[in-house]
Amino acid sequence: MKTTNNTRRQFLGALALGATASTISVLTNPIYASTTIFDESKMNETYDWFDQIKGTHRVVYDGSTPHYGLPILWNWAFYLTNNETGSPDTDITAMTVLRHSGLCLALNDEIWKKYKLGEIFNVKDHTKEFAVRNPFYEPQDGDYPINGPGGLKSLDERGAMFCACDLATKVYSGKVAEKIGLDPTKVYQEWVNGMLPNVKLVPSGVWALERAQAHQCAYIFAGE
């Protein structure tokens, strides 16, 4: 297990470092400058989204890696245990920020299948093979380390909040585009369009973590 974990960390580290070094030209591409997602209108929408944080019990999970779906599972656990100790969903906000390699949890099944995200991010599902769908959106038995917890879809319906890092979207889509010889700006836009409907794109994950804490959310690391 230790060797496997080390190998995975080395792979993700290499991918991140390679993306940082080799996609600088992507991140500074004039095409991005001319199609800025976070103009004044979008930023106002983003700030309004954070204003939806409510209740006495507030937490933000730092989902920097897929970590067997735990950035989603711990969100569910927060609702479960607060309910058990007398707090209704209306008095709870659990937010998960999907950033760095945890970004993959924000993307829909079509993107997972087309770009083989299970293989890229080393995520396996109940089949014990690399996932070709997002296993933590509507989880099946065997997708999580334990059976029964809800996925991103059902948690959203309860009032949980999920956001994804735009910077990581640029970096990882750019690296994947480079690997398979596609236009990085087109792949980036496809990934943006392929965000789950329950996920809010934000300028960066670290930006979102600070804003959530400014809204009185306790911070919990959910990566590995």
PDB file of C-alpha atoms in Angstrom:
ATOM      1  CA  MET A   1       0.000   0.000   0.000  1.00  0.00           C
ATOM      2  CA  LYS A   2       2.829   2.399   0.862  1.00  0.00           C
ATOM      3  CA  THR A   3       4.467   1.857  -2.526  1.00  0.00           C
ATOM      4  CA  THR A   4       1.175   2.383  -4.327  1.00  0.00           C
ATOM      5  CA  ASN A   5       0.495   5.620  -2.448  1.00  0.00           C
ATOM      6  CA  ASN A   6       4.007   6.889  -3.092  1.00  0.00           C
ATOM      7  CA  THR A   7       3.681   6.072  -6.788  1.00  0.00           C
ATOM      8  CA  ARG A   8       0.383   7.921  -6.996  1.00  0.00           C
ATOM      9  CA  ARG A   9       1.801  10.953  -5.191  1.00  0.00           C
ATOM     10  CA  GLN A  10       4.805  10.962  -7.515  1.00  0.00           C
ATOM     11  CA  PHE A  11       2.528  10.742 -10.565  1.00  0.00           C
ATOM     12  CA  LEU A  12       0.256  13.562  -9.398  1.00  0.00           C
ATOM     13  CA  GLY A  13       3.232  15.642  -8.347  1.00  0.00           C
ATOM     14  CA  ALA A  14       4.882  15.152 -11.716  1.00  0.00           C
ATOM     15  CA  LEU A  15       1.656  15.997 -13.503  1.00  0.00           C
ATOM     16  CA  ALA A  16       1.190  19.152 -11.464  1.00  0.00           C
ATOM     17  CA  LEU A  17       4.804  20.264 -11.874  1.00  0.00           C
ATOM     18  CA  GLY A  18       4.772  19.434 -15.556  1.00  0.00           C
ATOM     19  CA  ALA A  19       1.546  21.326 -16.037  1.00  0.00           C
ATOM     20  CA  THR A  20       2.873  24.326 -14.143  1.00  0.00           C
ATOM     21  CA  ALA A  21       6.001  24.454 -16.262  1.00  0.00           C
ATOM     22  CA  SER A  22       4.606  23.533 -19.647  1.00  0.00           C
ATOM     23  CA  THR A  23       1.275  25.337 -19.647  1.00  0.00           C
ATOM     24  CA  ILE A  24       2.417  28.817 -18.719  1.00  0.00           C
ATOM     25  CA  SER A  25       1.865  29.727 -22.347  1.00  0.00           C
ATOM     26  CA  VAL A  26      -1.667  28.354 -22.056  1.00  0.00           C
ATOM     27  CA  LEU A  27      -2.443  30.391 -18.952  1.00  0.00           C
ATOM     28  CA  THR A  28      -1.162  33.591 -20.624  1.00  0.00           C
ATOM     29  CA  ASN A  29      -2.710  32.854 -24.008  1.00  0.00           C
ATOM     30  CA  PRO A  30      -4.478  35.961 -25.403  1.00  0.00           C
ATOM     31  CA  ILE A  31      -7.493  33.743 -26.113  1.00  0.00           C
ATOM     32  CA  TYR A  32      -8.050  33.418 -22.362  1.00  0.00           C
ATOM     33  CA  ALA A  33      -7.671  37.163 -21.923  1.00  0.00           C
ATOM     34  CA  SER A  34     -10.333  37.836 -24.524  1.00  0.00           C
ATOM     35  CA  THR A  35     -12.771  35.325 -23.018  1.00  0.00           C
ATOM     36  CA  THR A  36     -12.375  36.095 -19.334  1.00  0.00           C
ATOM     37  CA  ILE A  37     -14.846  34.012 -17.352  1.00  0.00           C
ATOM     38  CA  PHE A  38     -14.646  36.144 -14.242  1.00  0.00           C
ATOM     39  CA  ASP A  39     -15.763  39.523 -15.524  1.00  0.00           C
ATOM     40  CA  GLU A  40     -17.621  41.879 -13.190  1.00  0.00           C
ATOM     41  CA  SER A  41     -20.946  40.129 -13.756  1.00  0.00           C
ATOM     42  CA  LYS A  42     -19.537  36.663 -13.038  1.00  0.00           C
ATOM     43  CA  MET A  43     -17.702  37.904  -9.973  1.00  0.00           C
ATOM     44  CA  ASN A  44     -20.937  39.361  -8.624  1.00  0.00           C
ATOM     45  CA  GLU A  45     -22.604  35.969  -9.201  1.00  0.00           C
ATOM     46  CA  THR A  46     -19.737  34.288  -7.381  1.00  0.00           C
ATOM     47  CA  TYR A  47     -19.969  36.610  -4.373  1.00  0.00           C
ATOM     48  CA  ASP A  48     -23.744  36.078  -4.290  1.00  0.00           C
ATOM     49  CA  TRP A  49     -23.130  32.326  -4.280  1.00  0.00           C
ATOM     50  CA  PHE A  50     -20.944  32.606  -1.183  1.00  0.00           C
ATOM     51  CA  ASP A  51     -23.653  34.658   0.489  1.00  0.00           C
ATOM     52  CA  GLN A  52     -25.818  31.510   0.438  1.00  0.00           C
ATOM     53  CA  ILE A  53     -23.723  30.105   3.298  1.00  0.00           C
ATOM     54  CA  LYS A  54     -26.114  29.825   6.222  1.00  0.00           C
ATOM     55  CA  GLY A  55     -26.757  28.334   9.626  1.00  0.00           C
ATOM     56  CA  THR A  56     -24.971  27.884  12.901  1.00  0.00           C
ATOM     57  CA  HIS A  57     -22.772  25.003  11.760  1.00  0.00           C
ATOM     58  CA  ARG A  58     -20.492  25.914   8.859  1.00  0.00           C
ATOM     59  CA  VAL A  59     -17.526  24.036   7.459  1.00  0.00           C
ATOM     60  CA  VAL A  60     -15.399  24.098   4.317  1.00  0.00           C
ATOM     61  CA  TYR A  61     -13.565  20.979   3.136  1.00  0.00           C
ATOM     62  CA  ASP A  62     -10.323  21.400   1.217  1.00  0.00           C
ATOM     63  CA  GLY A  63     -10.665  18.740  -1.500  1.00  0.00           C
ATOM     64  CA  SER A  64      -7.188  18.977  -3.027  1.00  0.00           C
ATOM     65  CA  THR A  65      -7.087  15.317  -4.125  1.00  0.00           C
ATOM     66  CA  PRO A  66      -9.757  12.727  -5.049  1.00  0.00           C
ATOM     67  CA  HIS A  67      -8.854  10.745  -1.883  1.00  0.00           C
ATOM     68  CA  TYR A  68     -11.341   7.909  -2.501  1.00  0.00           C
ATOM     69  CA  GLY A  69     -14.184  10.437  -2.657  1.00  0.00           C
ATOM     70  CA  LEU A  70     -13.634  11.640   0.917  1.00  0.00           C
ATOM     71  CA  PRO A  71     -14.000  15.343   0.014  1.00  0.00           C
ATOM     72  CA  ILE A  72     -17.629  14.424  -0.777  1.00  0.00           C
ATOM     73  CA  LEU A  73     -18.102  11.715   1.866  1.00  0.00           C
ATOM     74  CA  TRP A  74     -16.986  13.959   4.742  1.00  0.00           C
ATOM     75  CA  ASN A  75     -19.463  16.583   3.558  1.00  0.00           C
ATOM     76  CA  TRP A  76     -22.169  13.925   3.950  1.00  0.00           C
ATOM     77  CA  ALA A  77     -20.780  12.953   7.372  1.00  0.00           C
ATOM     78  CA  PHE A  78     -21.101  16.547   8.577  1.00  0.00           C
ATOM     79  CA  TYR A  79     -24.802  16.594   7.712  1.00  0.00           C
ATOM     80  CA  LEU A  80     -25.364  13.126   9.181  1.00  0.00           C
ATOM     81  CA  THR A  81     -23.801  13.808  12.558  1.00  0.00           C
ATOM     82  CA  ASN A  82     -25.274  17.286  12.915  1.00  0.00           C
ATOM     83  CA  ASN A  83     -28.723  15.831  12.180  1.00  0.00           C
ATOM     84  CA  GLU A  84     -28.105  13.139  14.802  1.00  0.00           C
ATOM     85  CA  THR A  85     -27.214  15.798  17.372  1.00  0.00           C
ATOM     86  CA  GLY A  86     -30.342  17.865  16.763  1.00  0.00           C
ATOM     87  CA  SER A  87     -29.502  20.278  13.943  1.00  0.00           C
ATOM     88  CA  PRO A  88     -31.681  20.342  10.817  1.00  0.00           C
ATOM     89  CA  ASP A  89     -30.228  20.814   7.329  1.00  0.00           C
ATOM     90  CA  THR A  90     -31.456  24.419   7.367  1.00  0.00           C
ATOM     91  CA  ASP A  91     -28.967  25.193  10.158  1.00  0.00           C
ATOM     92  CA  ILE A  92     -26.005  23.602   8.365  1.00  0.00           C
ATOM     93  CA  THR A  93     -23.679  24.525   5.508  1.00  0.00           C
ATOM     94  CA  ALA A  94     -20.963  22.131   4.379  1.00  0.00           C
ATOM     95  CA  MET A  95     -18.916  23.373   1.435  1.00  0.00           C
ATOM     96  CA  THR A  96     -16.362  21.328  -0.501  1.00  0.00           C
ATOM     97  CA  VAL A  97     -13.737  23.133  -2.565  1.00  0.00           C
ATOM     98  CA  LEU A  98     -12.505  20.890  -5.381  1.00  0.00           C
ATOM     99  CA  ARG A  99      -9.032  22.044  -6.334  1.00  0.00           C
ATOM    100  CA  HIS A 100      -5.682  20.695  -7.550  1.00  0.00           C
ATOM    101  CA  SER A 101      -6.207  17.026  -8.563  1.00  0.00           C
ATOM    102  CA  GLY A 102      -9.494  16.977  -6.641  1.00  0.00           C
ATOM    103  CA  LEU A 103     -10.829  19.005  -9.556  1.00  0.00           C
ATOM    104  CA  CYS A 104     -11.802  15.787 -11.331  1.00  0.00           C
ATOM    105  CA  LEU A 105     -14.680  15.291  -8.857  1.00  0.00           C
ATOM    106  CA  ALA A 106     -16.334  18.413 -10.305  1.00  0.00           C
ATOM    107  CA  LEU A 107     -16.607  17.037 -13.857  1.00  0.00           C
ATOM    108  CA  ASN A 108     -19.429  15.076 -15.458  1.00  0.00           C
ATOM    109  CA  ASP A 109     -19.418  11.514 -16.757  1.00  0.00           C
ATOM    110  CA  GLU A 110     -18.912  12.590 -20.368  1.00  0.00           C
ATOM    111  CA  ILE A 111     -15.612  14.301 -19.532  1.00  0.00           C
ATOM    112  CA  TRP A 112     -14.527  11.368 -17.370  1.00  0.00           C
ATOM    113  CA  LYS A 113     -15.125   8.940 -20.206  1.00  0.00           C
ATOM    114  CA  LYS A 114     -13.710  11.014 -23.074  1.00  0.00           C
ATOM    115  CA  TYR A 115     -10.498  12.028 -21.298  1.00  0.00           C
ATOM    116  CA  LYS A 116     -10.026   8.888 -19.188  1.00  0.00           C
ATOM    117  CA  LEU A 117      -9.945  10.863 -15.968  1.00  0.00           C
ATOM    118  CA  GLY A 118     -10.021   7.724 -13.843  1.00  0.00           C
ATOM    119  CA  GLU A 119      -6.674   6.722 -15.307  1.00  0.00           C
ATOM    120  CA  ILE A 120      -5.206  10.238 -15.208  1.00  0.00           C
ATOM    121  CA  PHE A 121      -6.208  10.875 -11.587  1.00  0.00           C
ATOM    122  CA  ASN A 122      -5.890   7.255 -10.422  1.00  0.00           C
ATOM    123  CA  VAL A 123      -9.537   6.898  -9.414  1.00  0.00           C
ATOM    124  CA  LYS A 124     -11.143   3.462  -9.402  1.00  0.00           C
ATOM    125  CA  ASP A 125     -14.810   2.702  -8.820  1.00  0.00           C
ATOM    126  CA  HIS A 126     -16.810  -0.326  -7.677  1.00  0.00           C
ATOM    127  CA  THR A 127     -15.560  -2.290 -10.701  1.00  0.00           C
ATOM    128  CA  LYS A 128     -12.011  -2.034  -9.274  1.00  0.00           C
ATOM    129  CA  GLU A 129     -10.993  -0.573 -12.639  1.00  0.00           C
ATOM    130  CA  PHE A 130     -10.209   3.028 -13.521  1.00  0.00           C
ATOM    131  CA  ALA A 131     -13.492   4.905 -13.443  1.00  0.00           C
ATOM    132  CA  VAL A 132     -15.041   6.058 -16.723  1.00  0.00           C
ATOM    133  CA  ARG A 133     -17.725   8.027 -14.838  1.00  0.00           C
ATOM    134  CA  ASN A 134     -17.681  10.332 -11.849  1.00  0.00           C
ATOM    135  CA  PRO A 135     -18.254   7.722  -9.113  1.00  0.00           C
ATOM    136  CA  PHE A 136     -19.007  10.267  -6.397  1.00  0.00           C
ATOM    137  CA  TYR A 137     -21.861  12.117  -8.105  1.00  0.00           C
ATOM    138  CA  GLU A 138     -24.383   9.296  -7.713  1.00  0.00           C
ATOM    139  CA  PRO A 139     -22.285   6.625  -5.956  1.00  0.00           C
ATOM    140  CA  GLN A 140     -22.972   2.922  -6.257  1.00  0.00           C
ATOM    141  CA  ASP A 141     -22.025   0.327  -3.648  1.00  0.00           C
ATOM    142  CA  GLY A 142     -18.271  -0.051  -3.770  1.00  0.00           C
ATOM    143  CA  ASP A 143     -17.481   3.430  -5.087  1.00  0.00           C
ATOM    144  CA  TYR A 144     -16.791   4.840  -1.592  1.00  0.00           C
ATOM    145  CA  PRO A 145     -14.692   2.978   0.989  1.00  0.00           C
ATOM    146  CA  ILE A 146     -18.051   2.350   2.765  1.00  0.00           C
ATOM    147  CA  ASN A 147     -21.523   1.855   1.318  1.00  0.00           C
ATOM    148  CA  GLY A 148     -24.501   4.103   1.954  1.00  0.00           C
ATOM    149  CA  PRO A 149     -23.304   7.733   1.983  1.00  0.00           C
ATOM    150  CA  GLY A 150     -24.857  10.156  -0.465  1.00  0.00           C
ATOM    151  CA  GLY A 151     -23.048  11.664  -3.407  1.00  0.00           C
ATOM    152  CA  LEU A 152     -22.577  15.164  -4.682  1.00  0.00           C
ATOM    153  CA  LYS A 153     -26.006  15.243  -6.332  1.00  0.00           C
ATOM    154  CA  SER A 154     -28.049  14.324  -3.255  1.00  0.00           C
ATOM    155  CA  LEU A 155     -25.929  16.545  -0.998  1.00  0.00           C
ATOM    156  CA  ASP A 156     -26.553  19.525  -3.254  1.00  0.00           C
ATOM    157  CA  GLU A 157     -30.271  18.860  -2.878  1.00  0.00           C
ATOM    158  CA  ARG A 158     -29.830  19.121   0.916  1.00  0.00           C
ATOM    159  CA  GLY A 159     -28.073  22.476   0.707  1.00  0.00           C
ATOM    160  CA  ALA A 160     -24.407  21.445   0.569  1.00  0.00           C
ATOM    161  CA  MET A 161     -22.194  23.647  -1.601  1.00  0.00           C
ATOM    162  CA  PHE A 162     -19.507  22.625  -4.083  1.00  0.00           C
ATOM    163  CA  CYS A 163     -17.092  24.719  -6.091  1.00  0.00           C
ATOM    164  CA  ALA A 164     -14.219  24.033  -8.465  1.00  0.00           C
ATOM    165  CA  CYS A 165     -10.915  25.773  -9.103  1.00  0.00           C
ATOM    166  CA  ASP A 166     -10.713  27.536 -12.475  1.00  0.00           C
ATOM    167  CA  LEU A 167      -6.924  27.714 -12.254  1.00  0.00           C
ATOM    168  CA  ALA A 168      -6.681  23.932 -11.819  1.00  0.00           C
ATOM    169  CA  THR A 169      -9.118  23.510 -14.701  1.00  0.00           C
ATOM    170  CA  LYS A 170      -6.767  25.473 -16.965  1.00  0.00           C
ATOM    171  CA  VAL A 171      -3.672  23.633 -15.743  1.00  0.00           C
ATOM    172  CA  TYR A 172      -4.979  20.064 -15.934  1.00  0.00           C
ATOM    173  CA  SER A 173      -6.980  20.494 -19.142  1.00  0.00           C
ATOM    174  CA  GLY A 174      -3.917  22.127 -20.691  1.00  0.00           C
ATOM    175  CA  LYS A 175      -1.676  19.251 -19.657  1.00  0.00           C
ATOM    176  CA  VAL A 176      -4.144  16.657 -20.989  1.00  0.00           C
ATOM    177  CA  ALA A 177      -4.529  18.607 -24.249  1.00  0.00           C
ATOM    178  CA  GLU A 178      -0.768  18.730 -24.647  1.00  0.00           C
ATOM    179  CA  LYS A 179      -0.491  14.995 -24.067  1.00  0.00           C
ATOM    180  CA  ILE A 180      -3.033  14.077 -26.758  1.00  0.00           C
ATOM    181  CA  GLY A 181      -2.273  16.875 -29.216  1.00  0.00           C
ATOM    182  CA  LEU A 182      -5.422  19.011 -28.907  1.00  0.00           C
ATOM    183  CA  ASP A 183      -5.954  22.756 -28.645  1.00  0.00           C
ATOM    184  CA  PRO A 184      -5.676  23.513 -24.899  1.00  0.00           C
ATOM    185  CA  THR A 185      -8.114  26.420 -25.039  1.00  0.00           C
ATOM    186  CA  LYS A 186     -10.763  24.200 -26.623  1.00  0.00           C
ATOM    187  CA  VAL A 187     -10.227  21.415 -24.099  1.00  0.00           C
ATOM    188  CA  TYR A 188     -10.375  23.949 -21.272  1.00  0.00           C
ATOM    189  CA  GLN A 189     -13.694  25.281 -22.527  1.00  0.00           C
ATOM    190  CA  GLU A 190     -15.026  21.748 -22.868  1.00  0.00           C
ATOM    191  CA  TRP A 191     -14.079  21.035 -19.247  1.00  0.00           C
ATOM    192  CA  VAL A 192     -15.749  24.263 -18.109  1.00  0.00           C
ATOM    193  CA  ASN A 193     -18.890  23.243 -20.001  1.00  0.00           C
ATOM    194  CA  GLY A 194     -18.539  19.775 -18.472  1.00  0.00           C
ATOM    195  CA  MET A 195     -18.739  20.951 -14.873  1.00  0.00           C
ATOM    196  CA  LEU A 196     -21.507  19.261 -12.922  1.00  0.00           C
ATOM    197  CA  PRO A 197     -24.595  21.488 -12.702  1.00  0.00           C
ATOM    198  CA  ASN A 198     -24.265  21.454  -8.908  1.00  0.00           C
ATOM    199  CA  VAL A 199     -20.709  22.899  -8.936  1.00  0.00           C
ATOM    200  CA  LYS A 200     -19.749  26.584  -9.006  1.00  0.00           C
ATOM    201  CA  LEU A 201     -16.580  27.521 -10.875  1.00  0.00           C
ATOM    202  CA  VAL A 202     -14.460  29.956  -8.836  1.00  0.00           C
ATOM    203  CA  PRO A 203     -11.216  31.800  -9.681  1.00  0.00           C
ATOM    204  CA  SER A 204      -9.120  29.363  -7.664  1.00  0.00           C
ATOM    205  CA  GLY A 205      -9.523  26.851  -4.882  1.00  0.00           C
ATOM    206  CA  VAL A 206      -7.361  28.768  -2.440  1.00  0.00           C
ATOM    207  CA  TRP A 207      -9.356  31.919  -3.230  1.00  0.00           C
ATOM    208  CA  ALA A 208     -12.556  30.053  -2.368  1.00  0.00           C
ATOM    209  CA  LEU A 209     -11.143  28.604   0.858  1.00  0.00           C
ATOM    210  CA  GLU A 210     -10.327  32.086   2.130  1.00  0.00           C
ATOM    211  CA  ARG A 211     -13.766  33.433   1.164  1.00  0.00           C
ATOM    212  CA  ALA A 212     -15.507  30.524   2.881  1.00  0.00           C
ATOM    213  CA  GLN A 213     -13.560  31.109   6.081  1.00  0.00           C
ATOM    214  CA  ALA A 214     -14.425  34.804   5.876  1.00  0.00           C
ATOM    215  CA  HIS A 215     -18.044  33.579   5.950  1.00  0.00           C
ATOM    216  CA  GLN A 216     -17.277  31.805   9.254  1.00  0.00           C
ATOM    217  CA  CYS A 217     -16.732  28.311   7.847  1.00  0.00           C
ATOM    218  CA  ALA A 218     -14.370  26.105   9.844  1.00  0.00           C
ATOM    219  CA  TYR A 219     -11.560  24.659   7.691  1.00  0.00           C
ATOM    220  CA  ILE A 220     -10.978  20.893   7.353  1.00  0.00           C
ATOM    221  CA  PHE A 221      -8.416  19.321   5.035  1.00  0.00           C
ATOM    222  CA  ALA A 222      -9.956  16.488   3.020  1.00  0.00           C
ATOM    223  CA  GLY A 223      -7.044  15.606   0.726  1.00  0.00           C
ATOM    224  CA  GLU A 224      -4.138  13.286   1.407  1.00  0.00           C
TER     225      GLU A 224
END
